[in-house]
PDB file of C-alpha atoms in Angstrom:
ATOM      1  CA  MET S   1     -11.510  -6.780  -2.986  1.00  0.00           C
ATOM      2  CA  MET S   2     -10.553  -4.621  -5.959  1.00  0.00           C
ATOM      3  CA  SER S   3     -11.130  -5.696  -9.519  1.00  0.00           C
ATOM      4  CA  ILE S   4      -8.126  -5.581 -11.829  1.00  0.00           C
ATOM      5  CA  LYS S   5      -8.784  -5.811 -15.530  1.00  0.00           C
ATOM      6  CA  GLU S   6      -6.635  -6.144 -18.613  1.00  0.00           C
ATOM      7  CA  HIS S   7      -3.540  -3.964 -18.489  1.00  0.00           C
ATOM      8  CA  PRO S   8      -1.703  -2.257 -21.336  1.00  0.00           C
ATOM      9  CA  PRO S   9       1.947  -3.224 -21.880  1.00  0.00           C
ATOM     10  CA  GLN S  10       4.242  -1.478 -19.433  1.00  0.00           C
ATOM     11  CA  PRO S  11       7.663  -0.167 -20.462  1.00  0.00           C
ATOM     12  CA  GLY S  12      10.681  -1.740 -18.836  1.00  0.00           C
ATOM     13  CA  LEU S  13       8.969  -5.064 -18.104  1.00  0.00           C
ATOM     14  CA  SER S  14       9.373  -8.321 -19.961  1.00  0.00           C
ATOM     15  CA  ASN S  15       6.384 -10.178 -21.330  1.00  0.00           C
ATOM     16  CA  ASP S  16       6.698 -12.668 -18.461  1.00  0.00           C
ATOM     17  CA  ALA S  17       6.789 -10.028 -15.724  1.00  0.00           C
ATOM     18  CA  PRO S  18       3.668  -9.214 -13.728  1.00  0.00           C
ATOM     19  CA  VAL S  19       2.058  -6.014 -14.918  1.00  0.00           C
ATOM     20  CA  HIS S  20       1.141  -3.205 -12.556  1.00  0.00           C
ATOM     21  CA  VAL S  21      -0.350   0.032 -13.864  1.00  0.00           C
ATOM     22  CA  PRO S  22       0.988   2.847 -11.648  1.00  0.00           C
ATOM     23  CA  VAL S  23      -1.753   4.899 -10.054  1.00  0.00           C
ATOM     24  CA  LEU S  24      -1.760   8.704 -10.358  1.00  0.00           C
ATOM     25  CA  LEU S  25       1.532   8.578 -12.268  1.00  0.00           C
ATOM     26  CA  GLU S  26       1.178  11.866 -14.140  1.00  0.00           C
ATOM     27  CA  GLU S  27      -0.165  13.667 -11.072  1.00  0.00           C
ATOM     28  CA  THR S  28       2.646  12.328  -8.896  1.00  0.00           C
ATOM     29  CA  VAL S  29       5.345  13.374 -11.338  1.00  0.00           C
ATOM     30  CA  ARG S  30       3.759  16.801 -11.692  1.00  0.00           C
ATOM     31  CA  ALA S  31       3.532  17.340  -7.912  1.00  0.00           C
ATOM     32  CA  LEU S  32       6.988  15.994  -6.993  1.00  0.00           C
ATOM     33  CA  ALA S  33       8.648  17.518 -10.081  1.00  0.00           C
ATOM     34  CA  PRO S  34      11.775  15.302 -10.127  1.00  0.00           C
ATOM     35  CA  ARG S  35      14.777  17.043 -11.690  1.00  0.00           C
ATOM     36  CA  ARG S  36      17.958  15.786 -13.231  1.00  0.00           C
ATOM     37  CA  GLY S  37      20.561  14.818 -10.621  1.00  0.00           C
ATOM     38  CA  GLU S  38      18.144  14.549  -7.683  1.00  0.00           C
ATOM     39  CA  ALA S  39      18.283  11.606  -5.263  1.00  0.00           C
ATOM     40  CA  TYR S  40      15.166   9.429  -5.194  1.00  0.00           C
ATOM     41  CA  LEU S  41      13.732   7.129  -2.527  1.00  0.00           C
ATOM     42  CA  ASP S  42      10.782   4.895  -3.308  1.00  0.00           C
ATOM     43  CA  LEU S  43       9.539   3.323  -0.093  1.00  0.00           C
ATOM     44  CA  THR S  44       7.081   1.013  -1.847  1.00  0.00           C
ATOM     45  CA  ALA S  45       8.663   0.445  -5.230  1.00  0.00           C
ATOM     46  CA  GLY S  46       6.525  -2.547  -6.148  1.00  0.00           C
ATOM     47  CA  TYR S  47       7.038  -3.418  -9.777  1.00  0.00           C
ATOM     48  CA  GLY S  48       8.628  -0.076 -10.623  1.00  0.00           C
ATOM     49  CA  GLY S  49       5.849   1.824 -12.359  1.00  0.00           C
ATOM     50  CA  HIS S  50       6.493   5.112 -10.585  1.00  0.00           C
ATOM     51  CA  ALA S  51      10.190   4.477  -9.993  1.00  0.00           C
ATOM     52  CA  ARG S  52      11.159   3.923 -13.603  1.00  0.00           C
ATOM     53  CA  GLU S  53       9.411   7.113 -14.724  1.00  0.00           C
ATOM     54  CA  ILE S  54      10.930   9.226 -11.968  1.00  0.00           C
ATOM     55  CA  LEU S  55      14.404   7.781 -12.549  1.00  0.00           C
ATOM     56  CA  LYS S  56      14.130   8.696 -16.228  1.00  0.00           C
ATOM     57  CA  ARG S  57      13.788  12.295 -15.097  1.00  0.00           C
ATOM     58  CA  THR S  58      16.455  12.343 -12.378  1.00  0.00           C
ATOM     59  CA  ASN S  59      18.871  10.163 -14.358  1.00  0.00           C
ATOM     60  CA  ASN S  60      20.568   9.659 -10.991  1.00  0.00           C
ATOM     61  CA  TYR S  61      20.568   5.917 -10.518  1.00  0.00           C
ATOM     62  CA  LEU S  62      23.578   5.850  -8.197  1.00  0.00           C
ATOM     63  CA  ASN S  63      21.754   7.840  -5.491  1.00  0.00           C
ATOM     64  CA  ALA S  64      18.409   6.057  -5.805  1.00  0.00           C
ATOM     65  CA  VAL S  65      17.020   3.596  -3.247  1.00  0.00           C
ATOM     66  CA  LEU S  66      14.024   1.381  -3.996  1.00  0.00           C
ATOM     67  CA  VAL S  67      12.338  -0.434  -1.114  1.00  0.00           C
ATOM     68  CA  ASP S  68       9.836  -3.282  -1.084  1.00  0.00           C
ATOM     69  CA  ARG S  69       9.058  -6.195   1.210  1.00  0.00           C
ATOM     70  CA  ASP S  70       7.734  -8.367  -1.603  1.00  0.00           C
ATOM     71  CA  SER S  71      10.520 -10.627  -2.878  1.00  0.00           C
ATOM     72  CA  ASN S  72       8.779 -10.949  -6.232  1.00  0.00           C
ATOM     73  CA  ALA S  73       8.838  -7.166  -6.673  1.00  0.00           C
ATOM     74  CA  ILE S  74      12.502  -6.978  -5.698  1.00  0.00           C
ATOM     75  CA  GLN S  75      13.311  -9.618  -8.290  1.00  0.00           C
ATOM     76  CA  THR S  76      11.432  -7.673 -10.964  1.00  0.00           C
ATOM     77  CA  LEU S  77      13.482  -4.538 -10.124  1.00  0.00           C
ATOM     78  CA  GLY S  78      16.784  -6.397 -10.397  1.00  0.00           C
ATOM     79  CA  ASP S  79      17.737  -4.897 -13.760  1.00  0.00           C
ATOM     80  CA  LEU S  80      17.961  -1.451 -12.153  1.00  0.00           C
ATOM     81  CA  THR S  81      20.853  -2.560  -9.943  1.00  0.00           C
ATOM     82  CA  GLU S  82      22.992  -2.746 -13.088  1.00  0.00           C
ATOM     83  CA  GLN S  83      22.553   1.022 -13.363  1.00  0.00           C
ATOM     84  CA  GLY S  84      23.514   1.569  -9.711  1.00  0.00           C
ATOM     85  CA  VAL S  85      20.143   1.588  -7.957  1.00  0.00           C
ATOM     86  CA  GLU S  86      20.162   0.196  -4.399  1.00  0.00           C
ATOM     87  CA  LEU S  87      17.370  -2.258  -3.583  1.00  0.00           C
ATOM     88  CA  MET S  88      16.212  -2.873  -0.010  1.00  0.00           C
ATOM     89  CA  HIS S  89      14.099  -5.962   0.669  1.00  0.00           C
ATOM     90  CA  GLN S  90      12.395  -4.641   3.810  1.00  0.00           C
ATOM     91  CA  ASP S  91       9.131  -3.167   4.993  1.00  0.00           C
ATOM     92  CA  PHE S  92       9.159   0.587   4.446  1.00  0.00           C
ATOM     93  CA  ALA S  93       9.174   1.600   8.115  1.00  0.00           C
ATOM     94  CA  SER S  94      12.244  -0.525   8.868  1.00  0.00           C
ATOM     95  CA  ALA S  95      13.990   0.686   5.728  1.00  0.00           C
ATOM     96  CA  ALA S  96      13.269   4.327   6.645  1.00  0.00           C
ATOM     97  CA  ARG S  97      14.695   3.815  10.120  1.00  0.00           C
ATOM     98  CA  ASP S  98      17.853   2.245   8.677  1.00  0.00           C
ATOM     99  CA  LEU S  99      18.287   5.049   6.156  1.00  0.00           C
ATOM    100  CA  VAL S 100      17.897   7.676   8.884  1.00  0.00           C
ATOM    101  CA  LYS S 101      20.588   5.941  10.945  1.00  0.00           C
ATOM    102  CA  LEU S 102      22.874   6.039   7.917  1.00  0.00           C
ATOM    103  CA  GLY S 103      22.234   9.766   7.478  1.00  0.00           C
ATOM    104  CA  ARG S 104      20.841   9.327   3.974  1.00  0.00           C
ATOM    105  CA  LYS S 105      19.012  12.284   2.407  1.00  0.00           C
ATOM    106  CA  PHE S 106      16.820  12.459  -0.667  1.00  0.00           C
ATOM    107  CA  ASP S 107      15.201  15.092  -2.883  1.00  0.00           C
ATOM    108  CA  VAL S 108      12.154  13.039  -3.868  1.00  0.00           C
ATOM    109  CA  ILE S 109      10.391  10.422  -1.735  1.00  0.00           C
ATOM    110  CA  LEU S 110       7.334   8.414  -2.717  1.00  0.00           C
ATOM    111  CA  ALA S 111       5.215   5.906  -0.808  1.00  0.00           C
ATOM    112  CA  ASP S 112       2.436   4.222  -2.797  1.00  0.00           C
ATOM    113  CA  LEU S 113       0.504   2.358  -0.094  1.00  0.00           C
ATOM    114  CA  GLY S 114      -1.709  -0.654  -0.567  1.00  0.00           C
ATOM    115  CA  VAL S 115      -1.544  -3.819  -2.608  1.00  0.00           C
ATOM    116  CA  SER S 116      -0.163  -3.956  -6.132  1.00  0.00           C
ATOM    117  CA  SER S 117      -2.119  -5.433  -9.008  1.00  0.00           C
ATOM    118  CA  PRO S 118       0.228  -8.445  -9.439  1.00  0.00           C
ATOM    119  CA  GLN S 119      -0.227  -9.322  -5.781  1.00  0.00           C
ATOM    120  CA  LEU S 120      -4.003  -9.231  -6.151  1.00  0.00           C
ATOM    121  CA  ASP S 121      -3.939 -11.171  -9.409  1.00  0.00           C
ATOM    122  CA  ARG S 122      -1.839 -14.058  -8.137  1.00  0.00           C
ATOM    123  CA  ALA S 123      -4.151 -16.578  -6.533  1.00  0.00           C
ATOM    124  CA  GLU S 124      -1.367 -18.129  -4.493  1.00  0.00           C
ATOM    125  CA  ARG S 125      -0.848 -14.856  -2.622  1.00  0.00           C
ATOM    126  CA  GLY S 126      -4.344 -15.129  -1.146  1.00  0.00           C
ATOM    127  CA  PHE S 127      -5.226 -11.416  -1.259  1.00  0.00           C
ATOM    128  CA  SER S 128      -8.347 -11.617  -3.378  1.00  0.00           C
ATOM    129  CA  PHE S 129     -11.568 -13.593  -3.208  1.00  0.00           C
ATOM    130  CA  ARG S 130     -11.823 -13.393  -7.016  1.00  0.00           C
ATOM    131  CA  PHE S 131      -9.374 -16.274  -7.194  1.00  0.00           C
ATOM    132  CA  ASP S 132      -9.339 -19.370  -5.021  1.00  0.00           C
ATOM    133  CA  GLY S 133      -6.086 -19.433  -3.123  1.00  0.00           C
ATOM    134  CA  PRO S 134      -4.672 -19.999   0.333  1.00  0.00           C
ATOM    135  CA  LEU S 135      -5.654 -17.585   3.089  1.00  0.00           C
ATOM    136  CA  ASP S 136      -2.217 -15.966   3.108  1.00  0.00           C
ATOM    137  CA  MET S 137      -2.213 -12.192   2.372  1.00  0.00           C
ATOM    138  CA  ARG S 138       1.408 -11.636   3.412  1.00  0.00           C
ATOM    139  CA  MET S 139       3.202  -8.949   1.434  1.00  0.00           C
ATOM    140  CA  ASP S 140       6.437 -10.399   2.764  1.00  0.00           C
ATOM    141  CA  ASP S 141       6.340 -14.171   2.609  1.00  0.00           C
ATOM    142  CA  THR S 142       9.141 -14.465   5.177  1.00  0.00           C
ATOM    143  CA  THR S 143       6.884 -13.220   7.966  1.00  0.00           C
ATOM    144  CA  GLU S 144       5.009 -15.778  10.016  1.00  0.00           C
ATOM    145  CA  MET S 145       1.404 -14.678  10.519  1.00  0.00           C
ATOM    146  CA  THR S 146      -1.073 -15.369   7.715  1.00  0.00           C
ATOM    147  CA  ALA S 147      -4.737 -14.609   7.302  1.00  0.00           C
ATOM    148  CA  ALA S 148      -5.476 -18.274   8.017  1.00  0.00           C
ATOM    149  CA  ASP S 149      -3.816 -17.926  11.419  1.00  0.00           C
ATOM    150  CA  ILE S 150      -6.192 -15.099  12.318  1.00  0.00           C
ATOM    151  CA  ILE S 151      -9.296 -16.785  10.904  1.00  0.00           C
ATOM    152  CA  ASN S 152      -8.628 -20.076  12.648  1.00  0.00           C
ATOM    153  CA  HIS S 153      -7.429 -18.857  16.051  1.00  0.00           C
ATOM    154  CA  ALA S 154      -8.914 -15.426  16.853  1.00  0.00           C
ATOM    155  CA  SER S 155     -11.886 -15.198  19.202  1.00  0.00           C
ATOM    156  CA  VAL S 156     -15.241 -13.812  18.142  1.00  0.00           C
ATOM    157  CA  ASP S 157     -14.509 -10.578  19.992  1.00  0.00           C
ATOM    158  CA  GLU S 158     -11.131 -10.213  18.329  1.00  0.00           C
ATOM    159  CA  LEU S 159     -12.567 -10.861  14.870  1.00  0.00           C
ATOM    160  CA  VAL S 160     -15.320  -8.291  15.505  1.00  0.00           C
ATOM    161  CA  ARG S 161     -12.689  -5.758  16.566  1.00  0.00           C
ATOM    162  CA  LEU S 162     -10.593  -6.313  13.431  1.00  0.00           C
ATOM    163  CA  ILE S 163     -13.532  -6.284  11.002  1.00  0.00           C
ATOM    164  CA  THR S 164     -15.031  -3.109  12.468  1.00  0.00           C
ATOM    165  CA  LEU S 165     -11.729  -1.258  13.018  1.00  0.00           C
ATOM    166  CA  TYR S 166      -9.833  -2.171   9.856  1.00  0.00           C
ATOM    167  CA  GLY S 167     -12.699  -3.217   7.602  1.00  0.00           C
ATOM    168  CA  GLU S 168     -14.949  -0.344   8.694  1.00  0.00           C
ATOM    169  CA  GLU S 169     -17.832  -2.790   8.780  1.00  0.00           C
ATOM    170  CA  THR S 170     -20.862  -2.189  10.991  1.00  0.00           C
ATOM    171  CA  ARG S 171     -20.678  -3.938  14.354  1.00  0.00           C
ATOM    172  CA  SER S 172     -23.841  -5.919  13.632  1.00  0.00           C
ATOM    173  CA  ARG S 173     -22.521  -7.339  10.355  1.00  0.00           C
ATOM    174  CA  ALA S 174     -19.092  -7.904  11.887  1.00  0.00           C
ATOM    175  CA  MET S 175     -20.655  -9.938  14.698  1.00  0.00           C
ATOM    176  CA  HIS S 176     -22.567 -12.127  12.262  1.00  0.00           C
ATOM    177  CA  ILE S 177     -19.431 -12.689  10.208  1.00  0.00           C
ATOM    178  CA  ALA S 178     -17.232 -13.414  13.215  1.00  0.00           C
ATOM    179  CA  LYS S 179     -19.661 -15.942  14.690  1.00  0.00           C
ATOM    180  CA  ALA S 180     -19.977 -17.689  11.336  1.00  0.00           C
ATOM    181  CA  ILE S 181     -16.203 -17.891  10.960  1.00  0.00           C
ATOM    182  CA  VAL S 182     -15.729 -19.443  14.392  1.00  0.00           C
ATOM    183  CA  ALA S 183     -18.556 -21.930  13.739  1.00  0.00           C
ATOM    184  CA  HIS S 184     -17.134 -23.079  10.402  1.00  0.00           C
ATOM    185  CA  ARG S 185     -13.414 -23.189  10.986  1.00  0.00           C
ATOM    186  CA  PRO S 186     -10.857 -24.376  10.208  1.00  0.00           C
ATOM    187  CA  MET S 187     -10.699 -22.642   6.847  1.00  0.00           C
ATOM    188  CA  THR S 188      -7.710 -22.500   4.527  1.00  0.00           C
ATOM    189  CA  ARG S 189      -8.960 -21.055   1.230  1.00  0.00           C
ATOM    190  CA  THR S 190     -10.072 -17.579   0.170  1.00  0.00           C
ATOM    191  CA  SER S 191     -13.107 -19.041  -1.608  1.00  0.00           C
ATOM    192  CA  GLU S 192     -14.285 -20.734   1.615  1.00  0.00           C
ATOM    193  CA  LEU S 193     -14.197 -17.491   3.545  1.00  0.00           C
ATOM    194  CA  ALA S 194     -15.773 -15.379   0.799  1.00  0.00           C
ATOM    195  CA  GLU S 195     -18.619 -17.836   0.239  1.00  0.00           C
ATOM    196  CA  LEU S 196     -19.244 -18.124   3.978  1.00  0.00           C
ATOM    197  CA  ILE S 197     -19.496 -14.346   4.363  1.00  0.00           C
ATOM    198  CA  GLU S 198     -21.853 -14.061   1.387  1.00  0.00           C
ATOM    199  CA  ARG S 199     -24.086 -16.810   2.783  1.00  0.00           C
ATOM    200  CA  THR S 200     -24.046 -15.180   6.212  1.00  0.00           C
ATOM    201  CA  VAL S 201     -24.820 -11.531   5.445  1.00  0.00           C
ATOM    202  CA  GLY S 202     -25.915 -11.629   1.811  1.00  0.00           C
ATOM    203  CA  ARG S 203     -25.442  -8.938  -0.780  1.00  0.00           C
ATOM    204  CA  GLY S 204     -27.973  -6.534   0.702  1.00  0.00           C
ATOM    205  CA  GLY S 205     -27.973  -4.402  -2.410  1.00  0.00           C
ATOM    206  CA  LEU S 206     -24.237  -3.803  -2.161  1.00  0.00           C
ATOM    207  CA  LYS S 207     -22.326  -3.278  -5.383  1.00  0.00           C
ATOM    208  CA  ARG S 208     -19.184  -4.696  -3.776  1.00  0.00           C
ATOM    209  CA  HIS S 209     -18.815  -8.283  -2.664  1.00  0.00           C
ATOM    210  CA  PRO S 210     -19.896  -8.580   1.000  1.00  0.00           C
ATOM    211  CA  ALA S 211     -16.474 -10.060   1.885  1.00  0.00           C
ATOM    212  CA  THR S 212     -14.604  -6.938   0.706  1.00  0.00           C
ATOM    213  CA  ARG S 213     -14.327  -5.260   4.094  1.00  0.00           C
ATOM    214  CA  THR S 214     -13.366  -8.439   5.946  1.00  0.00           C
ATOM    215  CA  PHE S 215     -10.601  -9.185   3.453  1.00  0.00           C
ATOM    216  CA  GLN S 216      -9.332  -5.616   3.829  1.00  0.00           C
ATOM    217  CA  ALA S 217      -9.290  -5.992   7.611  1.00  0.00           C
ATOM    218  CA  LEU S 218      -7.341  -9.256   7.454  1.00  0.00           C
ATOM    219  CA  ARG S 219      -4.800  -7.848   5.009  1.00  0.00           C
ATOM    220  CA  ILE S 220      -4.198  -4.767   7.165  1.00  0.00           C
ATOM    221  CA  GLU S 221      -3.740  -6.885  10.282  1.00  0.00           C
ATOM    222  CA  VAL S 222      -1.449  -9.449   8.621  1.00  0.00           C
ATOM    223  CA  ASN S 223       0.829  -6.769   7.227  1.00  0.00           C
ATOM    224  CA  GLN S 224       0.497  -4.250  10.063  1.00  0.00           C
ATOM    225  CA  GLU S 225      -0.200  -1.638   7.388  1.00  0.00           C
ATOM    226  CA  LEU S 226      -1.477   1.176   9.572  1.00  0.00           C
ATOM    227  CA  GLN S 227       1.323   0.774  12.104  1.00  0.00           C
ATOM    228  CA  GLN S 228       3.795   0.965   9.230  1.00  0.00           C
ATOM    229  CA  VAL S 229       2.290   4.303   8.171  1.00  0.00           C
ATOM    230  CA  ARG S 230       2.331   5.617  11.760  1.00  0.00           C
ATOM    231  CA  ASP S 231       5.976   4.655  12.122  1.00  0.00           C
ATOM    232  CA  VAL S 232       7.207   6.099   8.827  1.00  0.00           C
ATOM    233  CA  LEU S 233       5.483   9.507   8.852  1.00  0.00           C
ATOM    234  CA  PRO S 234       7.708  11.187  11.491  1.00  0.00           C
ATOM    235  CA  LEU S 235      10.825   9.843   9.759  1.00  0.00           C
ATOM    236  CA  LEU S 236      10.086  11.483   6.392  1.00  0.00           C
ATOM    237  CA  PRO S 237      11.390  14.995   7.263  1.00  0.00           C
ATOM    238  CA  GLN S 238      14.645  13.442   8.430  1.00  0.00           C
ATOM    239  CA  LEU S 239      15.104  11.748   5.049  1.00  0.00           C
ATOM    240  CA  LEU S 240      14.547  14.876   2.947  1.00  0.00           C
ATOM    241  CA  ASN S 241      17.003  17.500   1.811  1.00  0.00           C
ATOM    242  CA  PRO S 242      15.817  21.126   2.154  1.00  0.00           C
ATOM    243  CA  GLY S 243      13.386  21.706  -0.699  1.00  0.00           C
ATOM    244  CA  GLY S 244      12.822  17.942  -1.059  1.00  0.00           C
ATOM    245  CA  ARG S 245       9.347  16.661  -1.834  1.00  0.00           C
ATOM    246  CA  VAL S 246       7.439  13.680  -0.475  1.00  0.00           C
ATOM    247  CA  GLY S 247       4.294  12.154  -1.898  1.00  0.00           C
ATOM    248  CA  ILE S 248       2.035   9.551  -0.297  1.00  0.00           C
ATOM    249  CA  ILE S 249      -0.651   7.680  -2.211  1.00  0.00           C
ATOM    250  CA  SER S 250      -3.306   5.984  -0.093  1.00  0.00           C
ATOM    251  CA  PHE S 251      -6.248   3.796  -1.049  1.00  0.00           C
ATOM    252  CA  HIS S 252      -8.609   3.769   1.886  1.00  0.00           C
ATOM    253  CA  SER S 253      -9.736   6.244   4.510  1.00  0.00           C
ATOM    254  CA  LEU S 254      -7.768   4.687   7.377  1.00  0.00           C
ATOM    255  CA  GLU S 255      -4.440   5.303   5.644  1.00  0.00           C
ATOM    256  CA  ASP S 256      -5.417   8.676   4.304  1.00  0.00           C
ATOM    257  CA  ARG S 257      -6.633   9.834   7.719  1.00  0.00           C
ATOM    258  CA  LEU S 258      -3.175   9.216   9.209  1.00  0.00           C
ATOM    259  CA  VAL S 259      -1.430  11.097   6.386  1.00  0.00           C
ATOM    260  CA  LYS S 260      -3.927  13.972   6.447  1.00  0.00           C
ATOM    261  CA  HIS S 261      -3.535  14.361  10.225  1.00  0.00           C
ATOM    262  CA  PHE S 262       0.274  14.343  10.034  1.00  0.00           C
ATOM    263  CA  PHE S 263       0.316  16.950   7.276  1.00  0.00           C
ATOM    264  CA  LYS S 264      -2.229  19.037   9.202  1.00  0.00           C
ATOM    265  CA  GLU S 265       0.030  18.996  12.278  1.00  0.00           C
ATOM    266  CA  GLN S 266       2.912  20.165  10.121  1.00  0.00           C
ATOM    267  CA  SER S 267       0.901  22.953   8.535  1.00  0.00           C
ATOM    268  CA  GLU S 268      -0.112  24.243  11.985  1.00  0.00           C
ATOM    269  CA  ALA S 269       3.330  23.969  13.612  1.00  0.00           C
ATOM    270  CA  GLY S 270       4.444  27.442  12.581  1.00  0.00           C
ATOM    271  CA  TYR S 271       8.183  27.989  12.912  1.00  0.00           C
ATOM    272  CA  GLU S 272       8.638  24.423  14.147  1.00  0.00           C
ATOM    273  CA  ALA S 273       7.169  22.909  11.000  1.00  0.00           C
ATOM    274  CA  GLU S 274       9.504  20.616   9.080  1.00  0.00           C
ATOM    275  CA  LEU S 275       7.210  20.251   6.079  1.00  0.00           C
ATOM    276  CA  MET S 276       5.270  22.784   4.060  1.00  0.00           C
ATOM    277  CA  ILE S 277       1.993  21.691   2.464  1.00  0.00           C
ATOM    278  CA  PRO S 278       1.815  23.545  -0.888  1.00  0.00           C
ATOM    279  CA  ASP S 279      -1.609  22.188  -1.775  1.00  0.00           C
ATOM    280  CA  LYS S 280      -3.865  21.112   1.089  1.00  0.00           C
ATOM    281  CA  LYS S 281      -6.400  19.806  -1.406  1.00  0.00           C
ATOM    282  CA  VAL S 282      -5.973  16.071  -1.913  1.00  0.00           C
ATOM    283  CA  ILE S 283      -5.327  14.871  -5.472  1.00  0.00           C
ATOM    284  CA  LEU S 284      -7.913  12.217  -6.326  1.00  0.00           C
ATOM    285  CA  GLY S 285      -7.596   9.241  -8.636  1.00  0.00           C
ATOM    286  CA  THR S 286     -10.008   8.750 -11.503  1.00  0.00           C
ATOM    287  CA  ALA S 287     -11.673   5.681 -12.970  1.00  0.00           C
ATOM    288  CA  ASP S 288      -9.218   3.790 -15.183  1.00  0.00           C
ATOM    289  CA  VAL S 289     -10.438   0.897 -17.310  1.00  0.00           C
ATOM    290  CA  HIS S 290      -6.985  -0.704 -16.973  1.00  0.00           C
ATOM    291  CA  ASN S 291      -6.782  -0.286 -13.223  1.00  0.00           C
ATOM    292  CA  PRO S 292     -10.082   0.251 -11.380  1.00  0.00           C
ATOM    293  CA  ARG S 293      -8.316   0.507  -7.994  1.00  0.00           C
ATOM    294  CA  SER S 294      -7.100   3.941  -9.119  1.00  0.00           C
ATOM    295  CA  ARG S 295     -10.536   5.452  -8.458  1.00  0.00           C
ATOM    296  CA  SER S 296      -9.988   5.198  -4.693  1.00  0.00           C
ATOM    297  CA  ALA S 297      -6.441   6.609  -4.772  1.00  0.00           C
ATOM    298  CA  LYS S 298      -5.543   9.842  -2.978  1.00  0.00           C
ATOM    299  CA  LEU S 299      -2.254  11.686  -3.293  1.00  0.00           C
ATOM    300  CA  ARG S 300      -0.985  14.125  -0.643  1.00  0.00           C
ATOM    301  CA  TRP S 301       2.402  15.780  -0.888  1.00  0.00           C
ATOM    302  CA  ALA S 302       4.659  18.130   1.057  1.00  0.00           C
ATOM    303  CA  VAL S 303       7.952  19.993   0.770  1.00  0.00           C
ATOM    304  CA  LYS S 304      10.803  20.036   3.325  1.00  0.00           C
ATOM    305  CA  THR S 305      11.289  23.551   4.683  1.00  0.00           C
TER     306      THR S 305
END
């Protein structure tokens, strides 16, 4: 899917910890402008790249909540609990709902969507076709459905729907891929699926591997990623203090379209608007030799009125 190359050492992580280079870190800190004493909520804390930098600036560990549904990420963040940070091992939509029920409010909220570099780099997680691993793709390994379940049980029509809708593949290519999958299952390994797709549709002059879009579609479906975004967006104003800032980093057009539409609705709501959009121009990622996925990143941010 996305190539991840050698990473520089990251502060706050041991040599044994997985390394994740935070995307748009400087731009995010500049836009959200965390200040000393402010309460921070990270809805997708991952391995703490953004969180540790923002917490340095707020120095308010007791009122910080870090959320992630990946148990490996939660374990990596464990040292922050010694300073008073609350960790929530949940998907971000469920965590946001629980925090709203508790009446919690924050000054800075961040959601960095997508898959972290350590998840992609671990073959056993099954996210990437660069490494042979099980067809898993679960961000939370306590959930039941895996990519293998979809590959081995979905109909041709259902596979076409997923690959075109979530992979943004052409219907013609999706049909070829879906028929090939059904004809060659069962499959259990990422390498099997990737090689089958390459044999079926070929490279066709594409720079990216021809399995890229199908893997994206499977990952989105397994983790219900777009539904998570739809569910969390209307909750964000309820979690912000007046003057609080929220930033959302997306990595593909499907996510960004949802965020852009929500912010547009807010900007056009007049007196009923709960969020103000200070800069309607999206902040784009740039090519980073240490983290190529950053080139597709987009940051949008808003302020609670």
